[in-house]
Amino acid sequence: MNILLLGYGKMGKTLEQIARERGHRITEKIDLHNREALQTLDTRQVDAAIEFSQPDVAADNIRYCLKHHIPVVSGTTGWLEAKPAVERYCQEVKGTFFYASNFSIGVNIFFKLSQYLAAVMNRYPEYAPSLEEIHHTEKKDAPSGTALTLAEGMLSELSRTQTWELQEDDHHQNTGILPIKSVREGQVAGTHIVRYASSLDTLEIRHTAYNRQGFALGAVLVAEWIRDKKGVFTMDDFLKL
């Protein structure tokens, strides 16, 4: 399969490695330094694109792929205010668009566990919910896209919370707000913690990534899966969770 890489930072390089290991060919690698290469790219030679770029160019990258009938897999976070419009455009041009805030199989299982736990904890209002995410210092957006997906699942089940709020520390109080703490340190790949705290005890579940390999492998597997499909898809469609 011929894959176009949109974004060639650390994740892009990991994607390239895994794609080659799985027998795929990288048609082109696009980043901020060679975006003009898209103007002369032979899109007929591209079977799928994987987009891990920057928030300010993600929507344009995805629209480019949809316009040229290239199935596109995106994992860029921090641009989601434009996502509904991108999805409408995908439907208009009968394209193929797959978005996930995290392509790790383990994280997506974690999403489901967290949402189920929220449904259970909804019956115990003495427990105040909170989220914490820890990432490397080069990550530009906060909270992480993964944390926002976790928050959406929790808010859908917890009647005592109406919205989330980014906070510098954990305020375990049932105030109608789900606090999210974002920590940036070292070169950690990513840790996400869901907590429910009462005056008597704390219940906690967490997911810790050791490297980028799991994210990259998931994205390549998805690119293989969507190449013959049309529409807008998520990890729920891919994993059938």
Short mmCIF file of C-alpha atoms in Angstrom, two decimals:
data_model
loop_
_atom_site.label_atom_id
_atom_site.label_comp_id
_atom_site.label_asym_id
_atom_site.label_seq_id
_atom_site.Cartn_x
_atom_site.Cartn_y
_atom_site.Cartn_z
CA MET A 1 0.00 0.00 0.00
CA ASN A 2 1.24 3.52 -0.84
CA ILE A 3 0.95 5.85 2.17
CA LEU A 4 1.21 9.64 2.28
CA LEU A 5 2.52 10.97 5.61
CA LEU A 6 1.23 14.41 6.55
CA GLY A 7 3.42 15.50 9.43
CA TYR A 8 6.94 14.19 9.88
CA GLY A 9 7.85 14.80 13.49
CA LYS A 10 8.62 12.06 16.00
CA MET A 11 5.28 10.38 15.40
CA GLY A 12 5.69 10.64 11.62
CA LYS A 13 9.06 8.92 11.80
CA THR A 14 7.60 6.15 13.96
CA LEU A 15 4.73 5.75 11.50
CA GLU A 16 7.22 5.47 8.65
CA GLN A 17 9.16 2.75 10.45
CA ILE A 18 6.10 0.65 11.24
CA ALA A 19 4.54 1.13 7.79
CA ARG A 20 7.75 -0.08 6.12
CA GLU A 21 7.96 -3.04 8.49
CA ARG A 22 4.45 -4.00 7.38
CA GLY A 23 5.48 -3.90 3.72
CA HIS A 24 4.06 -0.50 2.79
CA ARG A 25 5.68 2.23 0.71
CA ILE A 26 5.83 5.88 1.79
CA THR A 27 4.83 7.95 -1.23
CA GLU A 28 5.73 11.32 0.29
CA LYS A 29 6.53 12.87 3.68
CA ILE A 30 5.05 16.33 4.13
CA ASP A 31 5.87 18.76 6.93
CA LEU A 32 6.06 22.53 7.40
CA HIS A 33 9.21 22.71 5.28
CA ASN A 34 7.90 21.12 2.07
CA ARG A 35 4.14 21.67 1.94
CA GLU A 36 4.50 22.90 -1.65
CA ALA A 37 5.17 19.26 -2.62
CA LEU A 38 1.44 18.64 -2.28
CA GLN A 39 0.86 20.74 -5.41
CA THR A 40 2.82 18.33 -7.62
CA LEU A 41 2.01 15.08 -5.81
CA ASP A 42 0.53 12.36 -8.05
CA THR A 43 -2.46 11.58 -5.83
CA ARG A 44 -3.36 8.61 -8.03
CA GLN A 45 -0.36 6.82 -6.53
CA VAL A 46 -1.62 7.25 -2.93
CA ASP A 47 -3.79 4.56 -1.32
CA ALA A 48 -4.19 6.28 2.08
CA ALA A 49 -2.84 9.22 4.06
CA ILE A 50 -1.92 9.33 7.76
CA GLU A 51 -2.11 12.82 9.24
CA PHE A 52 -0.21 13.65 12.46
CA SER A 53 0.71 17.29 11.91
CA GLN A 54 -0.01 20.56 13.75
CA PRO A 55 -3.40 21.95 14.84
CA ASP A 56 -3.18 24.97 12.52
CA VAL A 57 -2.80 22.88 9.33
CA ALA A 58 -4.68 19.68 10.21
CA ALA A 59 -8.04 20.69 8.72
CA ASP A 60 -6.41 21.86 5.48
CA ASN A 61 -4.43 18.62 5.23
CA ILE A 62 -7.57 16.54 5.66
CA ARG A 63 -9.55 18.58 3.14
CA TYR A 64 -6.72 18.18 0.63
CA CYS A 65 -6.98 14.40 0.95
CA LEU A 66 -10.76 14.38 0.71
CA LYS A 67 -10.70 16.65 -2.35
CA HIS A 68 -8.31 14.25 -4.07
CA HIS A 69 -10.22 11.13 -2.98
CA ILE A 70 -7.45 9.89 -0.66
CA PRO A 71 -8.72 8.02 2.43
CA VAL A 72 -7.27 9.94 5.38
CA VAL A 73 -6.52 8.87 8.96
CA SER A 74 -5.94 11.74 11.39
CA GLY A 75 -4.63 11.75 14.94
CA THR A 76 -3.79 15.44 15.28
CA THR A 77 -5.36 17.07 18.33
CA GLY A 78 -6.12 20.70 19.13
CA TRP A 79 -8.13 21.51 15.97
CA LEU A 80 -11.47 19.87 16.75
CA GLU A 81 -13.57 23.03 16.47
CA ALA A 82 -13.21 22.51 12.69
CA LYS A 83 -14.01 18.79 12.78
CA PRO A 84 -17.80 19.03 12.17
CA ALA A 85 -17.19 21.08 9.02
CA VAL A 86 -14.55 18.60 7.83
CA GLU A 87 -16.96 15.72 8.38
CA ARG A 88 -19.67 17.51 6.37
CA TYR A 89 -17.19 18.08 3.55
CA CYS A 90 -16.26 14.38 3.65
CA GLN A 91 -19.90 13.43 3.17
CA GLU A 92 -20.32 15.99 0.36
CA VAL A 93 -17.43 14.60 -1.68
CA LYS A 94 -18.16 10.99 -0.69
CA GLY A 95 -14.72 10.68 0.85
CA THR A 96 -13.18 8.64 3.64
CA PHE A 97 -12.16 10.23 6.97
CA PHE A 98 -11.10 8.49 10.16
CA TYR A 99 -10.33 10.46 13.30
CA ALA A 100 -9.17 9.28 16.71
CA SER A 101 -7.64 11.22 19.56
CA ASN A 102 -5.63 8.09 20.33
CA PHE A 103 -5.00 5.01 18.17
CA SER A 104 -3.70 2.77 20.95
CA ILE A 105 -5.81 -0.37 21.40
CA GLY A 106 -5.23 -0.17 25.16
CA VAL A 107 -6.37 3.46 25.35
CA ASN A 108 -9.57 2.72 23.47
CA ILE A 109 -10.37 -0.10 25.87
CA PHE A 110 -9.59 2.40 28.64
CA PHE A 111 -12.15 4.81 27.13
CA LYS A 112 -14.84 2.15 27.44
CA LEU A 113 -13.82 1.17 30.99
CA SER A 114 -13.88 4.82 32.06
CA GLN A 115 -17.33 5.42 30.62
CA TYR A 116 -18.65 2.26 32.28
CA LEU A 117 -17.08 3.29 35.59
CA ALA A 118 -18.72 6.73 35.30
CA ALA A 119 -22.11 5.08 34.88
CA VAL A 120 -21.51 3.08 38.06
CA MET A 121 -20.17 6.08 40.02
CA ASN A 122 -23.15 8.18 39.02
CA ARG A 123 -25.00 6.36 41.81
CA TYR A 124 -22.44 7.50 44.40
CA PRO A 125 -22.45 11.32 44.51
CA GLU A 126 -20.06 11.43 47.47
CA TYR A 127 -17.24 10.62 45.03
CA ALA A 128 -15.90 13.68 43.17
CA PRO A 129 -14.54 12.88 39.68
CA SER A 130 -11.35 14.32 38.17
CA LEU A 131 -8.91 13.68 35.33
CA GLU A 132 -5.15 14.03 35.07
CA GLU A 133 -2.98 13.70 31.98
CA ILE A 134 0.83 13.72 31.79
CA HIS A 135 2.73 14.27 28.53
CA HIS A 136 6.12 15.36 27.20
CA THR A 137 7.01 19.04 27.25
CA GLU A 138 6.79 19.35 23.44
CA LYS A 139 3.06 18.63 23.38
CA LYS A 140 1.37 21.89 22.43
CA ASP A 141 -2.29 21.33 23.33
CA ALA A 142 -3.76 20.94 26.80
CA PRO A 143 -5.77 19.07 27.81
CA SER A 144 -4.72 16.24 25.52
CA GLY A 145 -7.17 14.93 22.96
CA THR A 146 -7.24 11.66 24.88
CA ALA A 147 -8.22 13.48 28.07
CA LEU A 148 -11.02 15.27 26.22
CA THR A 149 -12.35 11.95 24.90
CA LEU A 150 -12.26 10.57 28.45
CA ALA A 151 -14.06 13.68 29.70
CA GLU A 152 -16.79 13.33 27.05
CA GLY A 153 -17.45 9.76 28.13
CA MET A 154 -17.56 10.69 31.82
CA LEU A 155 -19.82 13.72 31.27
CA SER A 156 -22.25 11.57 29.30
CA GLU A 157 -22.79 9.35 32.36
CA LEU A 158 -22.34 11.66 35.38
CA SER A 159 -25.45 13.72 36.06
CA ARG A 160 -23.59 15.80 38.67
CA THR A 161 -21.11 17.25 36.15
CA GLN A 162 -22.06 19.53 33.26
CA THR A 163 -18.70 20.51 31.79
CA TRP A 164 -14.93 20.12 32.19
CA GLU A 165 -12.40 22.76 33.19
CA LEU A 166 -8.61 22.87 32.94
CA GLN A 167 -7.16 23.38 36.44
CA GLU A 168 -3.65 23.60 37.82
CA ASP A 169 -4.35 21.08 40.58
CA ASP A 170 -6.93 18.46 41.43
CA HIS A 171 -9.99 19.90 43.17
CA HIS A 172 -11.94 16.86 44.26
CA GLN A 173 -15.22 18.68 44.75
CA ASN A 174 -18.63 17.99 43.32
CA THR A 175 -19.20 21.44 41.85
CA GLY A 176 -20.73 20.46 38.53
CA ILE A 177 -17.31 20.78 36.90
CA LEU A 178 -14.99 17.92 35.92
CA PRO A 179 -11.46 19.22 36.64
CA ILE A 180 -8.66 18.22 34.27
CA LYS A 181 -5.04 18.66 35.32
CA SER A 182 -2.42 18.76 32.54
CA VAL A 183 1.21 18.06 33.43
CA ARG A 184 4.15 18.47 31.03
CA GLU A 185 7.43 16.83 31.94
CA GLY A 186 10.42 15.07 30.35
CA GLN A 187 9.82 12.76 27.41
CA VAL A 188 6.92 10.68 28.73
CA ALA A 189 4.74 9.16 26.02
CA GLY A 190 1.50 9.73 27.89
CA THR A 191 -0.33 8.84 31.11
CA HIS A 192 -4.05 9.37 31.78
CA ILE A 193 -5.64 8.96 35.20
CA VAL A 194 -9.34 8.90 36.07
CA ARG A 195 -10.08 9.49 39.78
CA TYR A 196 -13.11 9.44 42.06
CA ALA A 197 -12.31 10.80 45.51
CA SER A 198 -14.41 10.85 48.68
CA SER A 199 -13.59 11.72 52.28
CA LEU A 200 -12.99 8.03 52.95
CA ASP A 201 -11.09 6.73 49.92
CA THR A 202 -10.08 7.25 46.29
CA LEU A 203 -10.81 5.01 43.34
CA GLU A 204 -8.42 5.37 40.40
CA ILE A 205 -7.84 3.80 36.98
CA ARG A 206 -4.98 4.77 34.68
CA HIS A 207 -3.39 4.07 31.33
CA THR A 208 0.35 4.53 30.82
CA ALA A 209 1.98 4.43 27.38
CA TYR A 210 5.64 3.40 27.26
CA ASN A 211 6.40 4.73 23.77
CA ARG A 212 4.81 5.85 20.50
CA GLN A 213 4.82 2.39 18.93
CA GLY A 214 1.29 1.52 20.05
CA PHE A 215 -0.17 4.75 18.67
CA ALA A 216 1.66 4.39 15.35
CA LEU A 217 0.78 0.73 14.86
CA GLY A 218 -2.89 1.47 15.49
CA ALA A 219 -2.87 4.26 12.89
CA VAL A 220 -1.24 2.04 10.25
CA LEU A 221 -3.72 -0.77 10.94
CA VAL A 222 -6.57 1.71 10.50
CA ALA A 223 -5.08 2.97 7.21
CA GLU A 224 -5.07 -0.61 5.95
CA TRP A 225 -8.69 -1.02 7.07
CA ILE A 226 -10.21 2.14 5.54
CA ARG A 227 -8.66 2.07 2.07
CA ASP A 228 -11.76 0.47 0.51
CA LYS A 229 -14.41 2.25 2.63
CA LYS A 230 -16.42 5.46 2.31
CA GLY A 231 -17.67 7.70 5.09
CA VAL A 232 -16.67 9.04 8.50
CA PHE A 233 -15.28 6.52 10.97
CA THR A 234 -13.94 6.26 14.53
CA MET A 235 -12.16 3.66 16.65
CA ASP A 236 -15.54 2.31 17.70
CA ASP A 237 -16.11 1.28 14.08
CA PHE A 238 -12.63 -0.22 13.77
CA LEU A 239 -12.51 -2.11 17.08
CA LYS A 240 -16.25 -2.84 17.30
CA LEU A 241 -16.17 -2.11 21.02
#
